[in-house]
Amino acid sequence: AKWNQLQAFWGTGKGYYNGTAPPVDFTPENHFCRFKAVGYSCIPSARDEDGLVALDFNKKDTDVRNAQQQLVESLHKILGSKPTHSVNVESVRPLPGDKS
């Protein structure tokens, strides 16, 4: 029953109320639909002292990987070229819309 309620609030899926009757289709136009968006957030495992950042680029992941060394050097210069600072690329992942 809770799953049916969640799907109705979300505006997608089918609700089963009787084993012999057909299910009810839930759409965003139904009067139970309340959610406009569903978000997800997780607790980060890194501490603020670790200094980890994430950067989004309007380039394909292959382009970012090909220019990775130049990107690392440029970011190090932007941070002041201090010997106490280091720039490391942990991962490059593709994002929707030819971004990475």
GROMACS .gro file of N, CA, C and O in nm:
model
  400
    1ALA      N    1   0.083  -0.119   0.000
    1ALA     CA    2   0.000   0.000   0.000
    1ALA      C    3   0.087   0.126   0.000
    1ALA      O    4   0.055   0.222  -0.069
    2LYS      N    5   0.197   0.124   0.076
    2LYS     CA    6   0.285   0.241   0.080
    2LYS      C    7   0.349   0.266  -0.056
    2LYS      O    8   0.366   0.380  -0.097
    3TRP      N    9   0.387   0.157  -0.126
    3TRP     CA   10   0.446   0.172  -0.258
    3TRP      C   11   0.346   0.235  -0.354
    3TRP      O   12   0.381   0.320  -0.435
    4ASN      N   13   0.220   0.193  -0.348
    4ASN     CA   14   0.116   0.252  -0.432
    4ASN      C   15   0.101   0.401  -0.402
    4ASN      O   16   0.084   0.482  -0.494
    5GLN      N   17   0.105   0.438  -0.275
    5GLN     CA   18   0.093   0.579  -0.238
    5GLN      C   19   0.210   0.660  -0.292
    5GLN      O   20   0.192   0.770  -0.345
    6LEU      N   21   0.331   0.605  -0.280
    6LEU     CA   22   0.449   0.675  -0.330
    6LEU      C   23   0.439   0.695  -0.480
    6LEU      O   24   0.466   0.804  -0.531
    7GLN      N   25   0.397   0.591  -0.553
    7GLN     CA   26   0.384   0.604  -0.698
    7GLN      C   27   0.275   0.705  -0.735
    7GLN      O   28   0.289   0.780  -0.831
    8ALA      N   29   0.167   0.707  -0.660
    8ALA     CA   30   0.060   0.804  -0.687
    8ALA      C   31   0.111   0.946  -0.663
    8ALA      O   32   0.085   1.037  -0.743
    9PHE      N   33   0.183   0.967  -0.551
    9PHE     CA   34   0.239   1.099  -0.523
    9PHE      C   35   0.339   1.140  -0.630
    9PHE      O   36   0.350   1.256  -0.666
   10TRP      N   37   0.417   1.043  -0.680
   10TRP     CA   38   0.519   1.070  -0.779
   10TRP      C   39   0.457   1.092  -0.917
   10TRP      O   40   0.512   1.160  -1.002
   11GLY      N   41   0.341   1.031  -0.942
   11GLY     CA   42   0.271   1.048  -1.069
   11GLY      C   43   0.319   0.952  -1.176
   11GLY      O   44   0.312   0.982  -1.294
   12THR      N   45   0.363   0.834  -1.135
   12THR     CA   46   0.407   0.734  -1.232
   12THR      C   47   0.386   0.595  -1.174
   12THR      O   48   0.386   0.576  -1.054
   13GLY      N   49   0.365   0.498  -1.262
   13GLY     CA   50   0.348   0.360  -1.217
   13GLY      C   51   0.204   0.315  -1.220
   13GLY      O   52   0.116   0.380  -1.279
   14LYS      N   53   0.179   0.202  -1.156
   14LYS     CA   54   0.045   0.144  -1.150
   14LYS      C   55   0.012   0.109  -1.006
   14LYS      O   56   0.097   0.066  -0.931
   15GLY      N   57  -0.114   0.127  -0.972
   15GLY     CA   58  -0.161   0.094  -0.838
   15GLY      C   59  -0.251  -0.029  -0.842
   15GLY      O   60  -0.344  -0.035  -0.922
   16TYR      N   61  -0.220  -0.124  -0.758
   16TYR     CA   62  -0.299  -0.247  -0.751
   16TYR      C   63  -0.384  -0.243  -0.624
   16TYR      O   64  -0.332  -0.227  -0.514
   17TYR      N   65  -0.514  -0.255  -0.641
   17TYR     CA   66  -0.604  -0.248  -0.527
   17TYR      C   67  -0.689  -0.373  -0.512
   17TYR      O   68  -0.750  -0.395  -0.409
   18ASN      N   69  -0.693  -0.457  -0.615
   18ASN     CA   70  -0.774  -0.577  -0.612
   18ASN      C   71  -0.706  -0.680  -0.702
   18ASN      O   72  -0.663  -0.648  -0.812
   19GLY      N   73  -0.699  -0.804  -0.655
   19GLY     CA   74  -0.633  -0.909  -0.732
   19GLY      C   75  -0.702  -0.944  -0.862
   19GLY      O   76  -0.640  -0.995  -0.955
   20THR      N   77  -0.832  -0.916  -0.872
   20THR     CA   78  -0.905  -0.951  -0.993
   20THR      C   79  -0.930  -0.831  -1.084
   20THR      O   80  -0.971  -0.848  -1.198
   21ALA      N   81  -0.908  -0.711  -1.036
   21ALA     CA   82  -0.932  -0.590  -1.114
   21ALA      C   83  -0.801  -0.542  -1.177
   21ALA      O   84  -0.693  -0.566  -1.123
   22PRO      N   85  -0.810  -0.473  -1.290
   22PRO     CA   86  -0.688  -0.420  -1.352
   22PRO      C   87  -0.629  -0.308  -1.267
   22PRO      O   88  -0.702  -0.239  -1.194
   23PRO      N   89  -0.498  -0.286  -1.277
   23PRO     CA   90  -0.436  -0.179  -1.198
   23PRO      C   91  -0.475  -0.041  -1.249
   23PRO      O   92  -0.514  -0.023  -1.364
   24VAL      N   93  -0.461   0.056  -1.162
   24VAL     CA   94  -0.487   0.196  -1.196
   24VAL      C   95  -0.356   0.257  -1.241
   24VAL      O   96  -0.254   0.244  -1.172
   25ASP      N   97  -0.354   0.325  -1.357
   25ASP     CA   98  -0.234   0.394  -1.404
   25ASP      C   99  -0.223   0.529  -1.336
   25ASP      O  100  -0.317   0.608  -1.335
   26PHE      N  101  -0.105   0.557  -1.278
   26PHE     CA  102  -0.079   0.686  -1.216
   26PHE      C  103  -0.002   0.772  -1.316
   26PHE      O  104   0.099   0.731  -1.371
   27THR      N  105  -0.049   0.893  -1.339
   27THR     CA  106   0.015   0.988  -1.429
   27THR      C  107   0.034   1.120  -1.354
   27THR      O  108  -0.028   1.142  -1.249
   28PRO      N  109   0.119   1.207  -1.405
   28PRO     CA  110   0.135   1.338  -1.340
   28PRO      C  111   0.007   1.421  -1.336
   28PRO      O  112  -0.003   1.516  -1.260
   29GLU      N  113  -0.094   1.384  -1.416
   29GLU     CA  114  -0.220   1.459  -1.418
   29GLU      C  115  -0.319   1.412  -1.312
   29GLU      O  116  -0.424   1.473  -1.296
   30ASN      N  117  -0.287   1.303  -1.239
   30ASN     CA  118  -0.384   1.256  -1.139
   30ASN      C  119  -0.387   1.351  -1.020
   30ASN      O  120  -0.293   1.427  -0.996
   31HIS      N  121  -0.494   1.348  -0.946
   31HIS     CA  122  -0.510   1.443  -0.836
   31HIS      C  123  -0.428   1.405  -0.712
   31HIS      O  124  -0.423   1.481  -0.617
   32PHE      N  125  -0.363   1.289  -0.713
   32PHE     CA  126  -0.276   1.251  -0.601
   32PHE      C  127  -0.132   1.298  -0.622
   32PHE      O  128  -0.054   1.301  -0.529
   33CYS      N  129  -0.096   1.332  -0.745
   33CYS     CA  130   0.043   1.367  -0.777
   33CYS      C  131   0.082   1.495  -0.704
   33CYS      O  132   0.022   1.601  -0.724
   34ARG      N  133   0.184   1.486  -0.619
   34ARG     CA  134   0.228   1.600  -0.540
   34ARG      C  135   0.373   1.637  -0.565
   34ARG      O  136   0.413   1.749  -0.545
   35PHE      N  137   0.455   1.539  -0.605
   35PHE     CA  138   0.597   1.565  -0.623
   35PHE      C  139   0.621   1.634  -0.757
   35PHE      O  140   0.567   1.595  -0.858
   36LYS      N  141   0.704   1.733  -0.757
   36LYS     CA  142   0.747   1.796  -0.880
   36LYS      C  143   0.887   1.748  -0.917
   36LYS      O  144   0.927   1.752  -1.031
   37ALA      N  145   0.964   1.706  -0.818
   37ALA     CA  146   1.099   1.653  -0.842
   37ALA      C  147   1.136   1.566  -0.723
   37ALA      O  148   1.085   1.584  -0.613
   38VAL      N  149   1.223   1.473  -0.748
   38VAL     CA  150   1.274   1.388  -0.642
   38VAL      C  151   1.424   1.409  -0.637
   38VAL      O  152   1.493   1.399  -0.739
   39GLY      N  153   1.478   1.440  -0.522
   39GLY     CA  154   1.621   1.464  -0.508
   39GLY      C  155   1.685   1.360  -0.419
   39GLY      O  156   1.619   1.290  -0.343
   40TYR      N  157   1.814   1.348  -0.434
   40TYR     CA  158   1.890   1.253  -0.355
   40TYR      C  159   2.017   1.322  -0.309
   40TYR      O  160   2.082   1.392  -0.386
   41SER      N  161   2.051   1.303  -0.186
   41SER     CA  162   2.172   1.360  -0.132
   41SER      C  163   2.234   1.258  -0.038
   41SER      O  164   2.164   1.189   0.035
   42CYS      N  165   2.365   1.249  -0.042
   42CYS     CA  166   2.432   1.155   0.048
   42CYS      C  167   2.532   1.232   0.134
   42CYS      O  168   2.578   1.340   0.098
   43ILE      N  169   2.564   1.174   0.245
   43ILE     CA  170   2.663   1.233   0.335
   43ILE      C  171   2.801   1.207   0.277
   43ILE      O  172   2.835   1.092   0.248
   44PRO      N  173   2.881   1.311   0.256
   44PRO     CA  174   3.013   1.289   0.197
   44PRO      C  175   3.105   1.211   0.291
   44PRO      O  176   3.095   1.223   0.413
   45SER      N  177   3.192   1.132   0.233
   45SER     CA  178   3.286   1.055   0.315
   45SER      C  179   3.415   1.132   0.338
   45SER      O  180   3.493   1.097   0.426
   46ALA      N  181   3.440   1.238   0.260
   46ALA     CA  182   3.561   1.318   0.277
   46ALA      C  183   3.536   1.429   0.378
   46ALA      O  184   3.425   1.477   0.395
   47ARG      N  185   3.643   1.470   0.443
   47ARG     CA  186   3.635   1.580   0.539
   47ARG      C  187   3.667   1.711   0.468
   47ARG      O  188   3.729   1.711   0.361
   48ASP      N  189   3.627   1.823   0.522
   48ASP     CA  190   3.659   1.953   0.464
   48ASP      C  191   3.810   1.975   0.455
   48ASP      O  192   3.860   2.037   0.363
   49GLU      N  193   3.883   1.921   0.552
   49GLU     CA  194   4.028   1.936   0.556
   49GLU      C  195   4.097   1.865   0.439
   49GLU      O  196   4.210   1.895   0.404
   50ASP      N  197   4.027   1.768   0.377
   50ASP     CA  198   4.086   1.696   0.264
   50ASP      C  199   4.096   1.785   0.139
   50ASP      O  200   4.178   1.759   0.052
   51GLY      N  201   4.014   1.887   0.132
   51GLY     CA  202   4.020   1.982   0.022
   51GLY      C  203   3.975   1.926  -0.113
   51GLY      O  204   4.021   1.971  -0.217
   52LEU      N  205   3.885   1.830  -0.112
   52LEU     CA  206   3.836   1.773  -0.237
   52LEU      C  207   3.732   1.864  -0.302
   52LEU      O  208   3.647   1.920  -0.234
   53VAL      N  209   3.742   1.878  -0.433
   53VAL     CA  210   3.645   1.956  -0.508
   53VAL      C  211   3.603   1.877  -0.632
   53VAL      O  212   3.675   1.788  -0.677
   54ALA      N  213   3.487   1.911  -0.686
   54ALA     CA  214   3.439   1.851  -0.811
   54ALA      C  215   3.421   1.964  -0.911
   54ALA      O  216   3.369   2.070  -0.878
   55LEU      N  217   3.465   1.941  -1.033
   55LEU     CA  218   3.453   2.040  -1.139
   55LEU      C  219   3.371   1.981  -1.252
   55LEU      O  220   3.389   1.866  -1.290
   56ASP      N  221   3.279   2.062  -1.308
   56ASP     CA  222   3.200   2.022  -1.425
   56ASP      C  223   3.251   2.101  -1.545
   56ASP      O  224   3.268   2.223  -1.537
   57PHE      N  225   3.274   2.030  -1.656
   57PHE     CA  226   3.321   2.094  -1.777
   57PHE      C  227   3.219   2.076  -1.888
   57PHE      O  228   3.157   1.971  -1.898
   58ASN      N  229   3.207   2.175  -1.974
   58ASN     CA  230   3.118   2.167  -2.089
   58ASN      C  231   3.192   2.103  -2.207
   58ASN      O  232   3.187   2.151  -2.319
   59LYS      N  233   3.261   1.996  -2.180
   59LYS     CA  234   3.335   1.922  -2.281
   59LYS      C  235   3.312   1.774  -2.258
   59LYS      O  236   3.280   1.730  -2.148
   60LYS      N  237   3.332   1.695  -2.363
   60LYS     CA  238   3.319   1.550  -2.351
   60LYS      C  239   3.428   1.497  -2.261
   60LYS      O  240   3.536   1.556  -2.249
   61ASP      N  241   3.402   1.382  -2.198
   61ASP     CA  242   3.500   1.324  -2.106
   61ASP      C  243   3.630   1.288  -2.178
   61ASP      O  244   3.738   1.299  -2.120
   62THR      N  245   3.623   1.249  -2.306
   62THR     CA  246   3.746   1.216  -2.379
   62THR      C  247   3.832   1.340  -2.399
   62THR      O  248   3.955   1.333  -2.390
   63ASP      N  249   3.768   1.455  -2.425
   63ASP     CA  250   3.844   1.580  -2.440
   63ASP      C  251   3.911   1.620  -2.310
   63ASP      O  252   4.025   1.666  -2.310
   64VAL      N  253   3.841   1.601  -2.198
   64VAL     CA  254   3.898   1.636  -2.068
   64VAL      C  255   4.015   1.543  -2.036
   64VAL      O  256   4.120   1.587  -1.988
   65ARG      N  257   4.001   1.414  -2.066
   65ARG     CA  258   4.111   1.319  -2.040
   65ARG      C  259   4.233   1.352  -2.125
   65ARG      O  260   4.346   1.342  -2.078
   66ASN      N  261   4.211   1.392  -2.251
   66ASN     CA  262   4.323   1.426  -2.339
   66ASN      C  263   4.397   1.550  -2.291
   66ASN      O  264   4.518   1.563  -2.312
   67ALA      N  265   4.327   1.643  -2.229
   67ALA     CA  266   4.388   1.768  -2.180
   67ALA      C  267   4.411   1.765  -2.030
   67ALA      O  268   4.433   1.868  -1.968
   68GLN      N  269   4.411   1.647  -1.971
   68GLN     CA  270   4.418   1.635  -1.824
   68GLN      C  271   4.547   1.695  -1.768
   68GLN      O  272   4.542   1.768  -1.669
   69GLN      N  273   4.662   1.666  -1.828
   69GLN     CA  274   4.789   1.716  -1.774
   69GLN      C  275   4.795   1.868  -1.781
   69GLN      O  276   4.836   1.933  -1.686
   70GLN      N  277   4.748   1.926  -1.892
   70GLN     CA  278   4.746   2.071  -1.905
   70GLN      C  279   4.650   2.132  -1.803
   70GLN      O  280   4.678   2.235  -1.743
   71LEU      N  281   4.539   2.065  -1.779
   71LEU     CA  282   4.441   2.112  -1.680
   71LEU      C  283   4.501   2.111  -1.540
   71LEU      O  284   4.487   2.207  -1.464
   72VAL      N  285   4.572   2.005  -1.506
   72VAL     CA  286   4.636   1.994  -1.374
   72VAL      C  287   4.738   2.107  -1.357
   72VAL      O  288   4.743   2.173  -1.252
   73GLU      N  289   4.820   2.130  -1.460
   73GLU     CA  290   4.921   2.236  -1.450
   73GLU      C  291   4.856   2.373  -1.437
   73GLU      O  292   4.901   2.457  -1.358
   74SER      N  293   4.750   2.397  -1.512
   74SER     CA  294   4.681   2.527  -1.505
   74SER      C  295   4.618   2.549  -1.368
   74SER      O  296   4.626   2.659  -1.312
   75LEU      N  297   4.553   2.447  -1.315
   75LEU     CA  298   4.494   2.460  -1.181
   75LEU      C  299   4.600   2.484  -1.075
   75LEU      O  300   4.580   2.562  -0.982
   76HIS      N  301   4.716   2.420  -1.089
   76HIS     CA  302   4.824   2.441  -0.993
   76HIS      C  303   4.873   2.586  -0.998
   76HIS      O  304   4.899   2.648  -0.895
   77LYS      N  305   4.882   2.642  -1.119
   77LYS     CA  306   4.922   2.783  -1.133
   77LYS      C  307   4.817   2.875  -1.073
   77LYS      O  308   4.850   2.973  -1.007
   78ILE      N  309   4.688   2.844  -1.095
   78ILE     CA  310   4.581   2.927  -1.040
   78ILE      C  311   4.586   2.927  -0.888
   78ILE      O  312   4.559   3.029  -0.823
   79LEU      N  313   4.625   2.814  -0.829
   79LEU     CA  314   4.634   2.804  -0.683
   79LEU      C  315   4.762   2.866  -0.629
   79LEU      O  316   4.788   2.858  -0.509
   80GLY      N  317   4.844   2.924  -0.714
   80GLY     CA  318   4.962   2.997  -0.668
   80GLY      C  319   5.091   2.920  -0.681
   80GLY      O  320   5.194   2.968  -0.632
   81SER      N  321   5.092   2.805  -0.741
   81SER     CA  322   5.213   2.723  -0.760
   81SER      C  323   5.287   2.698  -0.630
   81SER      O  324   5.409   2.691  -0.626
   82LYS      N  325   5.214   2.687  -0.521
   82LYS     CA  326   5.276   2.664  -0.391
   82LYS      C  327   5.314   2.518  -0.377
   82LYS      O  328   5.238   2.429  -0.417
   83PRO      N  329   5.428   2.489  -0.318
   83PRO     CA  330   5.470   2.349  -0.302
   83PRO      C  331   5.382   2.271  -0.203
   83PRO      O  332   5.382   2.149  -0.206
   84THR      N  333   5.307   2.342  -0.122
   84THR     CA  334   5.219   2.274  -0.025
   84THR      C  335   5.087   2.232  -0.088
   84THR      O  336   5.010   2.159  -0.026
   85HIS      N  337   5.060   2.283  -0.210
   85HIS     CA  338   4.936   2.248  -0.280
   85HIS      C  339   4.966   2.146  -0.389
   85HIS      O  340   5.066   2.157  -0.458
   86SER      N  341   4.877   2.050  -0.403
   86SER     CA  342   4.891   1.955  -0.513
   86SER      C  343   4.755   1.938  -0.580
   86SER      O  344   4.651   1.946  -0.515
   87VAL      N  345   4.758   1.916  -0.710
   87VAL     CA  346   4.636   1.895  -0.788
   87VAL      C  347   4.641   1.753  -0.840
   87VAL      O  348   4.734   1.715  -0.911
   88ASN      N  349   4.542   1.673  -0.804
   88ASN     CA  350   4.532   1.534  -0.849
   88ASN      C  351   4.393   1.512  -0.907
   88ASN      O  352   4.294   1.554  -0.849
   89VAL      N  353   4.388   1.443  -1.020
   89VAL     CA  354   4.260   1.407  -1.081
   89VAL      C  355   4.229   1.265  -1.036
   89VAL      O  356   4.302   1.171  -1.066
   90GLU      N  357   4.121   1.252  -0.961
   90GLU     CA  358   4.082   1.121  -0.908
   90GLU      C  359   4.002   1.043  -1.010
   90GLU      O  360   4.018   0.923  -1.025
   91SER      N  361   3.912   1.111  -1.083
   91SER     CA  362   3.832   1.044  -1.187
   91SER      C  363   3.773   1.147  -1.281
   91SER      O  364   3.757   1.263  -1.245
   92VAL      N  365   3.741   1.101  -1.401
   92VAL     CA  366   3.671   1.181  -1.500
   92VAL      C  367   3.553   1.097  -1.545
   92VAL      O  368   3.569   0.985  -1.591
   93ARG      N  369   3.432   1.152  -1.525
   93ARG     CA  370   3.310   1.076  -1.559
   93ARG      C  371   3.227   1.155  -1.658
   93ARG      O  372   3.216   1.277  -1.646
   94PRO      N  373   3.166   1.086  -1.753
   94PRO     CA  374   3.076   1.156  -1.846
   94PRO      C  375   2.945   1.194  -1.777
   94PRO      O  376   2.897   1.123  -1.690
   95LEU      N  377   2.892   1.310  -1.816
   95LEU     CA  378   2.764   1.359  -1.765
   95LEU      C  379   2.671   1.380  -1.883
   95LEU      O  380   2.715   1.389  -1.998
   96PRO      N  381   2.542   1.389  -1.859
   96PRO     CA  382   2.447   1.413  -1.969
   96PRO      C  383   2.477   1.544  -2.041
   96PRO      O  384   2.524   1.640  -1.981
   97GLY      N  385   2.448   1.547  -2.169
   97GLY     CA  386   2.466   1.670  -2.246
   97GLY      C  387   2.609   1.695  -2.289
   97GLY      O  388   2.651   1.810  -2.296
   98ASP      N  389   2.686   1.591  -2.315
   98ASP     CA  390   2.827   1.603  -2.356
   98ASP      C  391   2.908   1.686  -2.257
   98ASP      O  392   2.988   1.771  -2.295
   99LYS      N  393   2.887   1.662  -2.131
   99LYS     CA  394   2.964   1.728  -2.026
   99LYS      C  395   3.041   1.623  -1.951
   99LYS      O  396   3.018   1.503  -1.963
  100SER      N  397   3.137   1.667  -1.871
  100SER     CA  398   3.211   1.573  -1.786
  100SER      C  399   3.252   1.642  -1.659
  100SER      O  400   3.244   1.761  -1.646
   0.00000   0.00000   0.00000
